[in-house]
Short mmCIF file of C-alpha atoms in Angstrom, two decimals:
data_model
loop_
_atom_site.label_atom_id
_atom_site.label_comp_id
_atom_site.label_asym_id
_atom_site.label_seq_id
_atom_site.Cartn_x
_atom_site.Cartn_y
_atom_site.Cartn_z
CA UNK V 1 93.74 63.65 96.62
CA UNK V 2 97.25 63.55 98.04
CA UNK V 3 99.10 63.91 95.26
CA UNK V 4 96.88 67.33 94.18
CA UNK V 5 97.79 68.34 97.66
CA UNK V 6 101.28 67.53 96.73
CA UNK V 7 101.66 69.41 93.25
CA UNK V 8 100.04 72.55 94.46
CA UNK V 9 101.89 72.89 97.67
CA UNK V 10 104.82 71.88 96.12
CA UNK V 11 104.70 73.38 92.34
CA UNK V 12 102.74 76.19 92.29
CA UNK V 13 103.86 79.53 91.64
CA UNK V 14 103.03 82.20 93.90
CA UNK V 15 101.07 84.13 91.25
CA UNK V 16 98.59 81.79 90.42
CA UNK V 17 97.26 80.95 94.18
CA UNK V 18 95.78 84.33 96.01
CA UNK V 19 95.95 86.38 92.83
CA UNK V 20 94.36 84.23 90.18
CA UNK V 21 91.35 83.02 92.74
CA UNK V 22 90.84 86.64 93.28
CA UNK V 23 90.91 87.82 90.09
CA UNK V 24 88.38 84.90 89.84
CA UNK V 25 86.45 86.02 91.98
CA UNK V 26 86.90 90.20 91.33
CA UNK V 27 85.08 89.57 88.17
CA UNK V 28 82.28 87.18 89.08
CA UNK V 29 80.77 89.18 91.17
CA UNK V 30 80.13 92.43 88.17
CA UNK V 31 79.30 89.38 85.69
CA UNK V 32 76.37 88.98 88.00
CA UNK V 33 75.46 92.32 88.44
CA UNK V 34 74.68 92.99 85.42
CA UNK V 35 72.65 89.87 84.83
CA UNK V 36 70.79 91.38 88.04
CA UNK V 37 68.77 94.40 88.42
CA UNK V 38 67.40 97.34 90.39
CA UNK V 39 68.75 98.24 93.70
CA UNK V 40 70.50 94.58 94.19
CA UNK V 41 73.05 94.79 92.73
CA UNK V 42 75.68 95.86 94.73
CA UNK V 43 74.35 93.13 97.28
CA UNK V 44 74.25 90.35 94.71
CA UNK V 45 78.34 91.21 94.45
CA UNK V 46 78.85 91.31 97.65
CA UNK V 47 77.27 88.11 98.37
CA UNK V 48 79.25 86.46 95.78
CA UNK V 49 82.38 87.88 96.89
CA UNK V 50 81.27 86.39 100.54
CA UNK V 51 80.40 83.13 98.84
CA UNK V 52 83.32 82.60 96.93
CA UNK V 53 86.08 83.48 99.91
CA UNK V 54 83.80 81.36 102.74
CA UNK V 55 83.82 78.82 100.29
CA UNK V 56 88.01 78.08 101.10
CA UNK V 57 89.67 81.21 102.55
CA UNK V 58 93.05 79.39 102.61
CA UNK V 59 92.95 79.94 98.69
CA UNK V 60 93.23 83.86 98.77
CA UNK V 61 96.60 83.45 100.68
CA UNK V 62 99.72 84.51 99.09
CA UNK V 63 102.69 81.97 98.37
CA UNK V 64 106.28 82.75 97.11
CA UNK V 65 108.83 79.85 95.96
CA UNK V 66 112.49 79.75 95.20
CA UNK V 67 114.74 77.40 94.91
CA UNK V 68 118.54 77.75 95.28
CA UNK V 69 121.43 77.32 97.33
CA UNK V 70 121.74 77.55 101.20
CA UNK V 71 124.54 80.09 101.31
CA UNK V 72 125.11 82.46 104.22
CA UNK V 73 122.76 85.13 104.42
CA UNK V 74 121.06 84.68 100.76
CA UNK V 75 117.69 83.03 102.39
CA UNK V 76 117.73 85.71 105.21
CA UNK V 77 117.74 88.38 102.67
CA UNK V 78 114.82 86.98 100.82
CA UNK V 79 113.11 86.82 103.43
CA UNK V 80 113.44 90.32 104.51
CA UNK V 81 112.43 91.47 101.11
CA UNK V 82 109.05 89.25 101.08
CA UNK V 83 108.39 90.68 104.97
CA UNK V 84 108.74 93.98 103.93
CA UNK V 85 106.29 93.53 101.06
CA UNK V 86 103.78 92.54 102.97
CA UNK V 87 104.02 94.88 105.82
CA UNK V 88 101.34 97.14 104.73
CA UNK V 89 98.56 94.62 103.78
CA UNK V 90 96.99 94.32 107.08
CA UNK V 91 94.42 91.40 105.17
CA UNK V 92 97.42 89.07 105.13
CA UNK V 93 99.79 87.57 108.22
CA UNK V 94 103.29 86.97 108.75
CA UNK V 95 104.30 84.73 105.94
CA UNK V 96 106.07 81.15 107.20
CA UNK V 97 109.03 80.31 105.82
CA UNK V 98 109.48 76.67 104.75
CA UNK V 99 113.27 75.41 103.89
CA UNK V 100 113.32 71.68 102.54
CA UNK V 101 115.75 69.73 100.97
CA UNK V 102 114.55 66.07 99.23
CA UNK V 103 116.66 63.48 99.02
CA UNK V 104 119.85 64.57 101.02
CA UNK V 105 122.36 62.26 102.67
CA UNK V 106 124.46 62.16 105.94
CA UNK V 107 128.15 61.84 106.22
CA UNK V 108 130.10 60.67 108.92
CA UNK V 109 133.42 62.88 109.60
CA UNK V 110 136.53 60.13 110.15
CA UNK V 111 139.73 61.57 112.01
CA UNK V 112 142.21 61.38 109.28
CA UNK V 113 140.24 59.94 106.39
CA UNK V 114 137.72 60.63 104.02
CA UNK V 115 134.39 61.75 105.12
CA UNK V 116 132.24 58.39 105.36
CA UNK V 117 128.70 58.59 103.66
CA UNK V 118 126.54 56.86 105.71
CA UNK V 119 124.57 54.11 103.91
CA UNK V 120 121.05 54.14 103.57
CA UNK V 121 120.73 57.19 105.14
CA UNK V 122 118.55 59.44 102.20
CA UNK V 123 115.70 61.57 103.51
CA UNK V 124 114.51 65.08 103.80
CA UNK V 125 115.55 67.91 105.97
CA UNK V 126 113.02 70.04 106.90
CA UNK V 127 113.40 73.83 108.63
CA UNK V 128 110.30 75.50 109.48
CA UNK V 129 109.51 77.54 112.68
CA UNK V 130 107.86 75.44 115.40
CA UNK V 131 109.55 72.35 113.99
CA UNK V 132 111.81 70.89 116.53
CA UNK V 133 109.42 72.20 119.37
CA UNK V 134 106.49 70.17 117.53
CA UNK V 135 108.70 66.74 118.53
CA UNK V 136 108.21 64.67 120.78
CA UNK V 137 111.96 63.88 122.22
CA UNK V 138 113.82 60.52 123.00
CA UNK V 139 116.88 62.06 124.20
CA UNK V 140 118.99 65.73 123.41
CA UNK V 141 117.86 69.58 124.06
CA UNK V 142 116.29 71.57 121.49
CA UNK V 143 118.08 74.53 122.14
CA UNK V 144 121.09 72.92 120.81
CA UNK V 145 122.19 73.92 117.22
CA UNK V 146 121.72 70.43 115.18
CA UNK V 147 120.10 68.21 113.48
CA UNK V 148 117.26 65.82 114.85
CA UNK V 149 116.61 62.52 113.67
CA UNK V 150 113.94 59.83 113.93
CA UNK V 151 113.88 57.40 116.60
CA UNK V 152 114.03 54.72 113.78
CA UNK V 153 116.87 56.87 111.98
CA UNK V 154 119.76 56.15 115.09
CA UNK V 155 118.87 52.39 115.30
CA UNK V 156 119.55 51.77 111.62
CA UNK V 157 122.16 54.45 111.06
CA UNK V 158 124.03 53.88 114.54
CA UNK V 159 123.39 57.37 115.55
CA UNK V 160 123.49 59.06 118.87
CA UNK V 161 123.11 62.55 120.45
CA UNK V 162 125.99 64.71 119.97
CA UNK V 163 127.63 62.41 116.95
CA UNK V 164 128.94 64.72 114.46
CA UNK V 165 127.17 64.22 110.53
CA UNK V 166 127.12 66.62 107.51
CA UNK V 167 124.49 66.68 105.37
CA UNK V 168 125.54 66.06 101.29
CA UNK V 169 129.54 66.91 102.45
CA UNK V 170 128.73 70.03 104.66
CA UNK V 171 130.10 71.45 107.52
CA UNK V 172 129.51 68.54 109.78
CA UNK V 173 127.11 69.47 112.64
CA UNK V 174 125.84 67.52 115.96
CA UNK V 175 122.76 65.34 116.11
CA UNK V 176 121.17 67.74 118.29
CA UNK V 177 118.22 65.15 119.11
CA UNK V 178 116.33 62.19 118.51
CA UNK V 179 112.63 62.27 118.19
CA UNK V 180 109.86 59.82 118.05
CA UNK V 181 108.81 58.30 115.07
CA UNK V 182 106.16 60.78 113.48
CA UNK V 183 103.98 57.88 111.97
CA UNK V 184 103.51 56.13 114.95
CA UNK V 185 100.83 57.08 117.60
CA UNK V 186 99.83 60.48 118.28
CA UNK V 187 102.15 63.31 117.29
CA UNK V 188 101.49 67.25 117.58
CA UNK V 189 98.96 68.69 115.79
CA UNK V 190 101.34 71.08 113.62
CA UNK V 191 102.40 68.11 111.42
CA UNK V 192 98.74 68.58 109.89
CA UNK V 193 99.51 72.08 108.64
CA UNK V 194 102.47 70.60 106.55
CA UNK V 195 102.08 68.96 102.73
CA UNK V 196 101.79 65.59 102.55
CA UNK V 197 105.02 65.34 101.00
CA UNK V 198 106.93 66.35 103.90
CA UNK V 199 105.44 64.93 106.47
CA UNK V 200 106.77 60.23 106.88
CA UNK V 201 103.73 58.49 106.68
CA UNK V 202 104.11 54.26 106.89
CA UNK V 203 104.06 52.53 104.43
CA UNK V 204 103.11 48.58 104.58
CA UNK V 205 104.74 48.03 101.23
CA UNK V 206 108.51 49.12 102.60
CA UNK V 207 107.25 47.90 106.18
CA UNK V 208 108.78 51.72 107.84
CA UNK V 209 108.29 54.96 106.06
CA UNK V 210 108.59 55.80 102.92
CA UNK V 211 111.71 58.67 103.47
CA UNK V 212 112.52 59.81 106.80
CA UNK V 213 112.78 63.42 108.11
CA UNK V 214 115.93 65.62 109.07
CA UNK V 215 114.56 68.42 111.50
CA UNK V 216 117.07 71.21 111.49
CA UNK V 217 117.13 75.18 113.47
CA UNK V 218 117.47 78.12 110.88
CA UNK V 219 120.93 78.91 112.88
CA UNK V 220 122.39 76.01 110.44
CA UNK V 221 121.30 76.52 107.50
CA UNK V 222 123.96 78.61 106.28
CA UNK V 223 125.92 75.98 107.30
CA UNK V 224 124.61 73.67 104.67
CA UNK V 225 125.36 75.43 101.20
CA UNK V 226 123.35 72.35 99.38
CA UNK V 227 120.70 73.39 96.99
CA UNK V 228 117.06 73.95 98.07
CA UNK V 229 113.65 75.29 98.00
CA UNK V 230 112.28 77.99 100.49
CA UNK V 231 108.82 78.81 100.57
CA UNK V 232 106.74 81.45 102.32
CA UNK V 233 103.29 80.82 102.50
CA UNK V 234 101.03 83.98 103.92
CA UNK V 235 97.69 83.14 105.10
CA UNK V 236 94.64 85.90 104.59
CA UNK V 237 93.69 86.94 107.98
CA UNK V 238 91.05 89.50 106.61
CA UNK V 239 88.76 87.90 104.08
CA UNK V 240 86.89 90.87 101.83
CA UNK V 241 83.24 90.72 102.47
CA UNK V 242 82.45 93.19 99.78
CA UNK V 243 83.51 93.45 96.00
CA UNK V 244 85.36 96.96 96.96
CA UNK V 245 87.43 94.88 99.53
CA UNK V 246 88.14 91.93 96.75
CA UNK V 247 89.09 94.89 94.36
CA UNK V 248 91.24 96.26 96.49
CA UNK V 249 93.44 92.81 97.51
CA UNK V 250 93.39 92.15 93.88
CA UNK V 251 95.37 95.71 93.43
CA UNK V 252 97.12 95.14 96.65
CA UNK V 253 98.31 91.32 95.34
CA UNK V 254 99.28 92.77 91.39
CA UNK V 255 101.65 95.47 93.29
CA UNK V 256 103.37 92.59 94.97
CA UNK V 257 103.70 91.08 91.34
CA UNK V 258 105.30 93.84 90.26
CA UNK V 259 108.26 94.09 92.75
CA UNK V 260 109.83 91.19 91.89
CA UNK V 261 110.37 92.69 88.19
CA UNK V 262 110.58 96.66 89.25
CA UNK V 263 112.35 96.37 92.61
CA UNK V 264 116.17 96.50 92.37
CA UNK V 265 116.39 95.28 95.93
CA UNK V 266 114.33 92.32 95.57
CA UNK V 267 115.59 91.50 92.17
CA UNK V 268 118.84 91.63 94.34
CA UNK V 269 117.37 89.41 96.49
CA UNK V 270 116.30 87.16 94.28
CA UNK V 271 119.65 86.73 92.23
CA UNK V 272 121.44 86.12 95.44
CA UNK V 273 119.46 83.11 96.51
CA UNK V 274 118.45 81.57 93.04
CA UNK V 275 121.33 82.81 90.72
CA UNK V 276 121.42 85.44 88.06
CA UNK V 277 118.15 85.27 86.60
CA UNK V 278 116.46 83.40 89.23
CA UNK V 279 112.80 83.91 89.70
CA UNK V 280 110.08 83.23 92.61
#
């Protein structure tokens, strides 16, 4: 079940979540209508309609994906584009933005030398609102611009508040903190929201866990310029109750289709996060 969890969250185009399950569901409900008859119709749609969304409302949300390089301003201006698509479908909230980075690696900055790549130390750095609030803190201040690390993390790596790293040969930034290990004991409830895949879960086989977690502030990121992948996930905080309302998202859902094809602004956008001919 994980790893379905897994390829959807992290795989799916945008398209084929809140727009395909409504088309889905758009046409259902007149498939049944006319099986039905007399003055029920209309009610037999509408109960579909309510039977289908109850069913999972998390799968009529809307979710965009990119990937590309963390370059100053390029995520920021994505991000506006998406928000201001969205602005006028009151059925949908503010869409979270997800940036995450597999596999990365810190360096340690020498005085006079090379840049030291710090062994051992792959993992995946995570920037999501509520992040670095959701620790729980060892030691540093979350309103310092940084990187936190795992408890686990500065025992192996020799890490410390306020050392200086880069992540893949960046500009070198502070460890702004050090957290408690997220797969032992209780931890904040927000770490449930997030995919499997970026949340460290222990694993007996490795005795520790299987990759460990970089939480960084969206002040650094354009610090970073590595390659990435940003998502925005909106949930549906409206679910149609009739087959007018599921009509109308559908229509609402195809227009935001269309923009990223008809819009110069968010083709724009697009091209300055992903490349020339990038796509969401």
């Amino acid at each position: 079940m994980r790893v379905i969890e897994w390829w959807r969250w992290m795989s799916q185009p945008w398209r084929s979540a809140g727009l395909a399950v409504a088309l889905v569901a758009s046409f259902a409900a007149p498939a049944l209508m006319a099986a039905s008859a007399g003055m029920f119709l209309q009610s037999a749609a509408d109960t579909v309609t309510r039977d289908l969304v109850e069913e999972d409302p998390g799968q009529l949300g809307l979710t965009f994906a990119a990937s590309g390089t963390l370059e100053p301003g390029a995520v920021d201006a994505l991000d506006r584009e998406i928000v201001d698509q969205l602005a006028h479908n009151r059925r949908l909230g503010s869409p979270e933005r997800t940036v995450f980075a597999s596999q990365v690696g810190l360096v340690r900055p020498v005085v006079g030398a090379p840049p030291e790549p710090i062994i051992g130390s792959s993992g995946t750095l995570l920037q999501r609102d509520g992040a670095v609030d959701a620790l729980e803190p060892v030691a540093g201040d979350p309103a310092t611009t940084g990187i936190w690390i795992s408890q686990r993390s500065a025992d192996r790596l020799d890490l410390d508040v306020g050392d200086a790293v880069s992540i893949e040969g960046s500009t070198p930034l502070p460890v702004a903190g050090i957290y408690e290990n997220l797969w032992e004991g209780e931890r904040d409830p927000y770490w449930n929201d997030l995919p499997p895949p970026l949340v460290p879960r222990f694993s007996s086989v490795f005795n520790g866990p299987l990759f460990e977690l970089y939480v960084g502030p969206a002040t650094a990121l354009d610090d970073l310029v590595i390659d990435a992948g940003v998502r925005w996930d909106a949930a549906l905080v409206d679910p149609p109750q009739t087959q007018a309302a599921l009509d109308e998202l559908t229509k609402a859902y195809r227009t935001v289709e269309r923009s990223f094809t008809e819009s110069p602004s968010m083709a724009a956008a697009v091209a300055g996060f992903s490349g020339p001919g990038g796509s969401t």
